[in-house]
N, C-alpha and C. Protein backbone atom coordinates (compact mmCIF):
# COMPACT_ATOMS: atom_id res chain seq x y z
N MET A 1 0.84 -1.17 0.00
CA MET A 1 0.00 0.00 0.00
C MET A 1 0.89 1.24 0.00
N PRO A 2 0.76 2.10 -1.00
CA PRO A 2 1.59 3.31 -1.07
C PRO A 2 1.32 4.25 0.10
N ILE A 3 2.35 4.92 0.55
CA ILE A 3 2.25 5.91 1.63
C ILE A 3 2.69 7.24 1.06
N SER A 4 1.90 8.27 1.26
CA SER A 4 2.26 9.59 0.76
C SER A 4 3.09 10.32 1.80
N ILE A 5 4.20 10.88 1.37
CA ILE A 5 5.09 11.62 2.26
C ILE A 5 5.37 12.97 1.61
N ILE A 6 5.34 14.02 2.40
CA ILE A 6 5.67 15.34 1.87
C ILE A 6 7.13 15.61 2.20
N LEU A 7 7.94 15.77 1.15
CA LEU A 7 9.36 16.08 1.29
C LEU A 7 9.57 17.48 0.73
N GLY A 8 9.86 18.43 1.60
CA GLY A 8 9.99 19.81 1.14
C GLY A 8 8.64 20.24 0.61
N LEU A 9 8.59 20.64 -0.64
CA LEU A 9 7.33 21.01 -1.26
C LEU A 9 6.85 19.97 -2.25
N HIS A 10 7.51 18.81 -2.25
CA HIS A 10 7.12 17.74 -3.18
C HIS A 10 6.30 16.70 -2.44
N LEU A 11 5.31 16.17 -3.12
CA LEU A 11 4.54 15.05 -2.59
C LEU A 11 5.11 13.80 -3.25
N THR A 12 5.66 12.91 -2.45
CA THR A 12 6.29 11.70 -2.97
C THR A 12 5.50 10.49 -2.49
N THR A 13 5.31 9.54 -3.38
CA THR A 13 4.64 8.30 -3.00
C THR A 13 5.70 7.25 -2.74
N PHE A 14 5.63 6.65 -1.58
CA PHE A 14 6.60 5.66 -1.15
C PHE A 14 5.95 4.29 -1.22
N HIS A 15 6.54 3.39 -1.98
CA HIS A 15 6.05 2.01 -2.08
C HIS A 15 7.02 1.12 -1.31
N PRO A 16 6.65 0.68 -0.11
CA PRO A 16 7.56 -0.11 0.72
C PRO A 16 8.12 -1.34 0.00
N ASN A 17 7.31 -2.05 -0.75
CA ASN A 17 7.80 -3.25 -1.44
C ASN A 17 8.82 -2.92 -2.51
N HIS A 18 8.66 -1.81 -3.20
CA HIS A 18 9.62 -1.42 -4.24
C HIS A 18 10.96 -1.08 -3.59
N PHE A 19 10.92 -0.41 -2.45
CA PHE A 19 12.15 -0.05 -1.76
C PHE A 19 12.89 -1.30 -1.32
N LEU A 20 12.17 -2.25 -0.73
CA LEU A 20 12.81 -3.47 -0.25
C LEU A 20 13.38 -4.27 -1.42
N MET A 21 12.69 -4.34 -2.53
CA MET A 21 13.20 -5.07 -3.69
C MET A 21 14.45 -4.40 -4.23
N ALA A 22 14.46 -3.09 -4.34
CA ALA A 22 15.61 -2.37 -4.87
C ALA A 22 16.82 -2.57 -3.96
N HIS A 23 16.61 -2.50 -2.64
CA HIS A 23 17.71 -2.70 -1.70
C HIS A 23 18.23 -4.13 -1.81
N TYR A 24 17.34 -5.10 -1.91
CA TYR A 24 17.72 -6.50 -2.00
C TYR A 24 18.54 -6.77 -3.26
N LEU A 25 18.19 -6.15 -4.37
CA LEU A 25 18.88 -6.39 -5.64
C LEU A 25 20.26 -5.74 -5.70
N GLU A 26 20.59 -4.87 -4.78
CA GLU A 26 21.90 -4.23 -4.79
C GLU A 26 23.01 -5.20 -4.43
N TYR A 27 22.71 -6.27 -3.72
CA TYR A 27 23.72 -7.19 -3.22
C TYR A 27 23.52 -8.58 -3.81
N ILE A 28 24.64 -9.27 -3.99
CA ILE A 28 24.62 -10.62 -4.55
C ILE A 28 25.24 -11.57 -3.53
N SER A 29 24.64 -12.72 -3.38
CA SER A 29 25.10 -13.72 -2.43
C SER A 29 26.25 -14.53 -3.01
N VAL A 30 27.29 -14.71 -2.20
CA VAL A 30 28.42 -15.56 -2.56
C VAL A 30 28.59 -16.57 -1.45
N LYS A 31 28.55 -17.84 -1.81
CA LYS A 31 28.77 -18.92 -0.86
C LYS A 31 29.92 -19.76 -1.38
N GLY A 32 30.84 -20.11 -0.49
CA GLY A 32 31.98 -20.89 -0.92
C GLY A 32 32.47 -21.83 0.15
N TYR A 33 33.52 -22.56 -0.20
CA TYR A 33 34.10 -23.56 0.67
C TYR A 33 35.61 -23.35 0.73
N ALA A 34 36.18 -23.52 1.91
CA ALA A 34 37.62 -23.43 2.09
C ALA A 34 38.12 -24.79 2.52
N LYS A 35 39.13 -25.29 1.80
CA LYS A 35 39.69 -26.61 2.10
C LYS A 35 41.20 -26.55 2.00
N ILE A 36 41.83 -27.50 2.66
CA ILE A 36 43.27 -27.62 2.59
C ILE A 36 43.61 -28.97 1.97
N ILE A 37 44.58 -28.96 1.06
CA ILE A 37 45.07 -30.21 0.51
C ILE A 37 46.58 -30.22 0.67
N SER A 38 47.12 -31.42 0.82
CA SER A 38 48.57 -31.57 0.97
C SER A 38 48.98 -32.90 0.36
N GLY A 39 50.26 -33.09 0.26
CA GLY A 39 50.77 -34.34 -0.30
C GLY A 39 50.78 -34.32 -1.81
N ASN A 40 51.01 -35.48 -2.39
CA ASN A 40 51.14 -35.63 -3.82
C ASN A 40 49.77 -35.63 -4.49
N GLN A 41 49.50 -34.66 -5.34
CA GLN A 41 48.22 -34.53 -6.02
C GLN A 41 48.31 -34.91 -7.50
N MET A 42 49.43 -35.52 -7.88
CA MET A 42 49.63 -35.88 -9.29
C MET A 42 48.67 -36.99 -9.68
N THR A 43 48.02 -36.82 -10.83
CA THR A 43 47.10 -37.84 -11.31
C THR A 43 47.90 -39.09 -11.67
N GLY A 44 47.28 -40.23 -11.49
CA GLY A 44 47.94 -41.50 -11.78
C GLY A 44 48.61 -42.10 -10.56
N ILE A 45 48.71 -41.35 -9.49
CA ILE A 45 49.30 -41.86 -8.26
C ILE A 45 48.20 -41.82 -7.20
N LYS A 46 47.17 -42.61 -7.42
CA LYS A 46 45.97 -42.56 -6.59
C LYS A 46 46.24 -42.82 -5.11
N GLU A 47 47.13 -43.74 -4.82
CA GLU A 47 47.34 -44.08 -3.41
C GLU A 47 47.99 -42.95 -2.61
N SER A 48 48.60 -41.97 -3.29
CA SER A 48 49.26 -40.90 -2.55
C SER A 48 48.46 -39.60 -2.50
N ILE A 49 47.32 -39.58 -3.16
CA ILE A 49 46.52 -38.35 -3.17
C ILE A 49 45.75 -38.23 -1.86
N ASP A 50 46.00 -37.15 -1.14
CA ASP A 50 45.28 -36.88 0.10
C ASP A 50 43.97 -36.17 -0.22
N LYS A 51 42.94 -36.51 0.52
CA LYS A 51 41.63 -35.87 0.34
C LYS A 51 41.65 -34.48 0.97
N PRO A 52 40.90 -33.53 0.38
CA PRO A 52 40.82 -32.19 0.98
C PRO A 52 40.22 -32.24 2.38
N ILE A 53 40.72 -31.39 3.25
CA ILE A 53 40.22 -31.28 4.62
C ILE A 53 39.56 -29.90 4.76
N THR A 54 38.40 -29.86 5.38
CA THR A 54 37.66 -28.62 5.58
C THR A 54 38.44 -27.68 6.50
N LEU A 55 38.46 -26.40 6.16
CA LEU A 55 39.10 -25.38 7.00
C LEU A 55 38.03 -24.69 7.83
N LYS A 56 38.09 -24.87 9.14
CA LYS A 56 37.11 -24.30 10.06
C LYS A 56 37.66 -23.03 10.70
N GLY A 57 36.83 -21.99 10.80
CA GLY A 57 37.21 -20.77 11.50
C GLY A 57 38.34 -19.99 10.86
N VAL A 58 38.47 -20.10 9.56
CA VAL A 58 39.53 -19.39 8.83
C VAL A 58 38.96 -18.10 8.24
N LYS A 59 39.74 -17.03 8.31
CA LYS A 59 39.31 -15.76 7.74
C LYS A 59 39.42 -15.82 6.22
N VAL A 60 38.38 -15.31 5.56
CA VAL A 60 38.34 -15.21 4.10
C VAL A 60 38.06 -13.76 3.77
N ILE A 61 38.77 -13.22 2.77
CA ILE A 61 38.52 -11.84 2.37
C ILE A 61 38.12 -11.75 0.90
N ALA A 62 37.30 -10.77 0.62
CA ALA A 62 36.93 -10.40 -0.75
C ALA A 62 37.52 -9.02 -0.97
N VAL A 63 38.39 -8.92 -1.97
CA VAL A 63 39.03 -7.64 -2.29
C VAL A 63 38.34 -7.08 -3.52
N SER A 64 37.92 -5.84 -3.42
CA SER A 64 37.26 -5.19 -4.55
C SER A 64 38.27 -4.90 -5.64
N GLY A 65 38.09 -5.53 -6.81
CA GLY A 65 38.96 -5.30 -7.95
C GLY A 65 40.09 -6.31 -8.05
N PRO A 66 40.90 -6.15 -9.10
CA PRO A 66 42.03 -7.06 -9.30
C PRO A 66 43.16 -6.76 -8.31
N VAL A 67 43.95 -7.80 -8.00
CA VAL A 67 45.09 -7.65 -7.09
C VAL A 67 46.33 -8.17 -7.82
N LYS A 68 47.34 -7.31 -7.95
CA LYS A 68 48.58 -7.67 -8.61
C LYS A 68 49.43 -8.55 -7.69
N THR A 69 50.01 -9.59 -8.26
CA THR A 69 50.88 -10.46 -7.47
C THR A 69 52.21 -9.77 -7.23
N ILE A 70 52.92 -10.24 -6.23
CA ILE A 70 54.28 -9.77 -5.97
C ILE A 70 55.20 -10.87 -6.49
N ASN A 71 55.80 -10.64 -7.64
CA ASN A 71 56.71 -11.61 -8.27
C ASN A 71 56.06 -12.98 -8.49
N GLY A 72 54.77 -13.01 -8.77
CA GLY A 72 54.08 -14.27 -9.07
C GLY A 72 53.90 -15.19 -7.88
N GLN A 73 54.09 -14.69 -6.68
CA GLN A 73 53.95 -15.50 -5.47
C GLN A 73 52.47 -15.64 -5.07
N PRO A 74 52.08 -16.77 -4.46
CA PRO A 74 50.68 -16.97 -4.06
C PRO A 74 50.30 -16.25 -2.76
N ARG A 75 51.24 -15.58 -2.13
CA ARG A 75 50.98 -14.85 -0.89
C ARG A 75 51.22 -13.36 -1.09
N ILE A 76 50.45 -12.58 -0.36
CA ILE A 76 50.65 -11.13 -0.39
C ILE A 76 50.33 -10.60 1.01
N LEU A 77 51.15 -9.68 1.49
CA LEU A 77 50.87 -9.06 2.78
C LEU A 77 49.57 -8.28 2.69
N LEU A 78 48.75 -8.36 3.73
CA LEU A 78 47.47 -7.64 3.73
C LEU A 78 47.68 -6.15 3.56
N ASN A 79 48.75 -5.61 4.14
CA ASN A 79 48.97 -4.16 4.03
C ASN A 79 49.46 -3.74 2.64
N GLN A 80 49.72 -4.71 1.75
CA GLN A 80 50.08 -4.39 0.37
C GLN A 80 48.87 -4.36 -0.55
N ILE A 81 47.71 -4.68 -0.01
CA ILE A 81 46.47 -4.63 -0.79
C ILE A 81 45.85 -3.26 -0.58
N SER A 82 45.74 -2.50 -1.67
CA SER A 82 45.27 -1.12 -1.55
C SER A 82 43.76 -0.97 -1.74
N SER A 83 43.09 -1.97 -2.29
CA SER A 83 41.64 -1.89 -2.51
C SER A 83 40.89 -2.22 -1.22
N SER A 84 39.59 -1.93 -1.22
CA SER A 84 38.79 -2.21 -0.02
C SER A 84 38.65 -3.72 0.18
N ILE A 85 38.63 -4.12 1.45
CA ILE A 85 38.58 -5.53 1.84
C ILE A 85 37.33 -5.76 2.68
N ILE A 86 36.59 -6.82 2.32
CA ILE A 86 35.45 -7.26 3.10
C ILE A 86 35.85 -8.63 3.66
N GLU A 87 35.57 -8.87 4.94
CA GLU A 87 36.01 -10.14 5.50
C GLU A 87 34.88 -10.91 6.15
N THR A 88 35.08 -12.22 6.19
CA THR A 88 34.18 -13.15 6.87
C THR A 88 35.04 -14.31 7.34
N SER A 89 34.41 -15.30 7.96
CA SER A 89 35.14 -16.50 8.39
C SER A 89 34.35 -17.73 8.00
N THR A 90 35.06 -18.85 7.88
CA THR A 90 34.39 -20.10 7.58
C THR A 90 33.70 -20.64 8.84
N ASN A 91 32.62 -21.38 8.64
CA ASN A 91 31.93 -22.01 9.77
C ASN A 91 32.55 -23.38 10.03
N LYS A 92 31.93 -24.17 10.87
CA LYS A 92 32.49 -25.48 11.24
C LYS A 92 32.55 -26.46 10.06
N ASN A 93 31.82 -26.16 8.99
CA ASN A 93 31.83 -27.00 7.79
C ASN A 93 32.72 -26.43 6.69
N GLY A 94 33.47 -25.37 7.02
CA GLY A 94 34.36 -24.77 6.03
C GLY A 94 33.64 -23.87 5.03
N ILE A 95 32.40 -23.51 5.31
CA ILE A 95 31.60 -22.69 4.41
C ILE A 95 31.72 -21.22 4.80
N PHE A 96 31.88 -20.36 3.80
CA PHE A 96 31.88 -18.92 4.03
C PHE A 96 30.83 -18.28 3.15
N LYS A 97 30.35 -17.11 3.58
CA LYS A 97 29.31 -16.39 2.83
C LYS A 97 29.61 -14.90 2.83
N PHE A 98 29.32 -14.29 1.70
CA PHE A 98 29.41 -12.84 1.55
C PHE A 98 28.11 -12.35 0.92
N SER A 99 27.80 -11.10 1.15
CA SER A 99 26.73 -10.40 0.44
C SER A 99 27.40 -9.15 -0.13
N LEU A 100 27.62 -9.16 -1.45
CA LEU A 100 28.45 -8.14 -2.09
C LEU A 100 27.70 -7.43 -3.21
N LYS A 101 28.11 -6.20 -3.46
CA LYS A 101 27.57 -5.48 -4.60
C LYS A 101 28.16 -6.08 -5.87
N PRO A 102 27.44 -6.02 -6.99
CA PRO A 102 28.00 -6.54 -8.24
C PRO A 102 29.34 -5.87 -8.54
N GLY A 103 30.24 -6.62 -9.14
CA GLY A 103 31.55 -6.08 -9.48
C GLY A 103 32.56 -7.19 -9.60
N PHE A 104 33.83 -6.82 -9.61
CA PHE A 104 34.93 -7.76 -9.74
C PHE A 104 35.63 -7.89 -8.38
N TYR A 105 35.81 -9.12 -7.92
CA TYR A 105 36.42 -9.36 -6.61
C TYR A 105 37.51 -10.43 -6.71
N THR A 106 38.49 -10.32 -5.84
CA THR A 106 39.51 -11.34 -5.69
C THR A 106 39.37 -11.89 -4.28
N PHE A 107 39.19 -13.21 -4.17
CA PHE A 107 38.95 -13.86 -2.89
C PHE A 107 40.22 -14.56 -2.41
N PHE A 108 40.54 -14.39 -1.12
CA PHE A 108 41.73 -14.96 -0.52
C PHE A 108 41.41 -15.65 0.80
N LEU A 109 42.24 -16.64 1.15
CA LEU A 109 42.30 -17.16 2.51
C LEU A 109 43.31 -16.30 3.24
N VAL A 110 43.12 -16.09 4.54
CA VAL A 110 44.03 -15.26 5.31
C VAL A 110 44.75 -16.12 6.35
N ASP A 111 46.06 -15.92 6.40
CA ASP A 111 46.90 -16.60 7.39
C ASP A 111 47.77 -15.54 8.05
N GLY A 112 47.38 -15.13 9.25
CA GLY A 112 48.12 -14.08 9.95
C GLY A 112 48.01 -12.75 9.23
N ASP A 113 49.14 -12.21 8.79
CA ASP A 113 49.15 -10.92 8.09
C ASP A 113 49.25 -11.07 6.58
N ARG A 114 48.99 -12.28 6.08
CA ARG A 114 49.11 -12.55 4.65
C ARG A 114 47.83 -13.13 4.07
N ALA A 115 47.59 -12.78 2.81
CA ALA A 115 46.49 -13.37 2.06
C ALA A 115 47.08 -14.42 1.13
N TYR A 116 46.34 -15.51 0.91
CA TYR A 116 46.85 -16.62 0.09
C TYR A 116 45.85 -16.99 -0.99
N LEU A 117 46.34 -17.09 -2.22
CA LEU A 117 45.55 -17.58 -3.35
C LEU A 117 46.52 -18.09 -4.40
N ASN A 118 46.49 -19.38 -4.65
CA ASN A 118 47.41 -19.98 -5.62
C ASN A 118 46.69 -20.15 -6.96
N SER A 119 46.17 -19.05 -7.46
CA SER A 119 45.46 -19.04 -8.74
C SER A 119 45.69 -17.68 -9.39
N PHE A 120 46.12 -17.71 -10.67
CA PHE A 120 46.55 -16.49 -11.34
C PHE A 120 45.86 -16.34 -12.70
N ASP A 121 45.80 -15.11 -13.19
CA ASP A 121 45.11 -14.87 -14.46
C ASP A 121 46.04 -14.90 -15.67
N GLY A 122 47.33 -15.08 -15.47
CA GLY A 122 48.27 -15.12 -16.58
C GLY A 122 48.78 -13.76 -16.99
N ASN A 123 48.30 -12.70 -16.35
CA ASN A 123 48.71 -11.33 -16.67
C ASN A 123 49.32 -10.61 -15.47
N GLY A 124 49.80 -11.38 -14.49
CA GLY A 124 50.44 -10.78 -13.32
C GLY A 124 49.50 -10.46 -12.17
N PHE A 125 48.27 -10.94 -12.25
CA PHE A 125 47.28 -10.69 -11.20
C PHE A 125 46.77 -12.02 -10.66
N PHE A 126 46.28 -11.97 -9.42
CA PHE A 126 45.58 -13.13 -8.88
C PHE A 126 44.29 -13.30 -9.66
N LYS A 127 43.81 -14.53 -9.77
CA LYS A 127 42.57 -14.79 -10.49
C LYS A 127 41.40 -14.24 -9.69
N GLY A 128 40.57 -13.46 -10.33
CA GLY A 128 39.41 -12.85 -9.68
C GLY A 128 38.12 -13.40 -10.24
N THR A 129 37.03 -12.89 -9.70
CA THR A 129 35.69 -13.35 -10.08
C THR A 129 34.81 -12.14 -10.38
N LYS A 130 34.19 -12.14 -11.56
CA LYS A 130 33.22 -11.09 -11.89
C LYS A 130 31.88 -11.52 -11.32
N LEU A 131 31.36 -10.71 -10.44
CA LEU A 131 30.14 -11.04 -9.72
C LEU A 131 28.95 -10.32 -10.33
N THR A 132 28.12 -11.08 -11.05
CA THR A 132 26.91 -10.53 -11.67
C THR A 132 25.66 -11.27 -11.23
N GLN A 133 25.85 -12.46 -10.65
CA GLN A 133 24.75 -13.28 -10.17
C GLN A 133 25.24 -14.11 -8.99
N PRO A 134 24.32 -14.66 -8.20
CA PRO A 134 24.75 -15.43 -7.03
C PRO A 134 25.69 -16.58 -7.39
N ILE A 135 26.63 -16.84 -6.49
CA ILE A 135 27.57 -17.95 -6.62
C ILE A 135 27.39 -18.84 -5.40
N ASN A 136 27.29 -20.14 -5.61
CA ASN A 136 27.09 -21.07 -4.51
C ASN A 136 28.21 -22.08 -4.33
N ASP A 137 29.26 -21.99 -5.16
CA ASP A 137 30.28 -23.04 -5.13
C ASP A 137 31.70 -22.52 -5.32
N LEU A 138 32.02 -21.39 -4.74
CA LEU A 138 33.36 -20.83 -4.86
C LEU A 138 34.29 -21.65 -3.96
N LEU A 139 35.33 -22.24 -4.53
CA LEU A 139 36.25 -23.08 -3.78
C LEU A 139 37.58 -22.37 -3.62
N LEU A 140 38.01 -22.20 -2.37
CA LEU A 140 39.32 -21.65 -2.06
C LEU A 140 40.15 -22.76 -1.43
N LEU A 141 41.29 -23.06 -2.04
CA LEU A 141 42.16 -24.13 -1.56
C LEU A 141 43.43 -23.59 -0.95
N ASP A 142 43.79 -24.11 0.20
CA ASP A 142 45.10 -23.89 0.77
C ASP A 142 45.92 -25.10 0.34
N ASP A 143 46.72 -24.92 -0.70
CA ASP A 143 47.51 -26.04 -1.24
C ASP A 143 49.01 -25.77 -1.10
N GLN A 144 49.37 -25.03 -0.05
CA GLN A 144 50.77 -24.67 0.16
C GLN A 144 51.67 -25.89 0.33
N ASN A 145 51.10 -26.98 0.85
CA ASN A 145 51.90 -28.19 1.08
C ASN A 145 51.53 -29.32 0.13
N ALA A 146 50.97 -28.97 -1.02
CA ALA A 146 50.61 -29.97 -2.02
C ALA A 146 51.68 -30.00 -3.12
N ILE A 147 51.81 -31.15 -3.73
CA ILE A 147 52.72 -31.34 -4.86
C ILE A 147 51.87 -31.70 -6.06
N TYR A 148 52.05 -30.95 -7.15
CA TYR A 148 51.28 -31.22 -8.36
C TYR A 148 52.18 -31.80 -9.43
């Protein structure tokens, strides 16, 4: 039901449902999983492949925009990231969730004062994600101790 409100000398009609829909559409849901893998991950050596282990209570960050690597390394100090950072943590099942505005984001696992992502775009940047619709299966791997 529309509500009439007088703002200054203008009569404005406020539709509560339209406002709620517009606010809801500004943000997109991102759901992901954080896991750790280690050991020999080479295909063909099935007996040595370790299964991924869920990461519980780990900080995950979403950085607005692309992030340049430092000499192609999978780690970067948090204070070297100049874009805005949104953070969350994984739950007991290794699941993390964000509610973000549409745009381009780079997602990292955080270990102390460093962000970790062993995925690159081939142009000197960490691999990012263009967010235009909900994502339910973003996988972040801590594979620092894995052999490929």
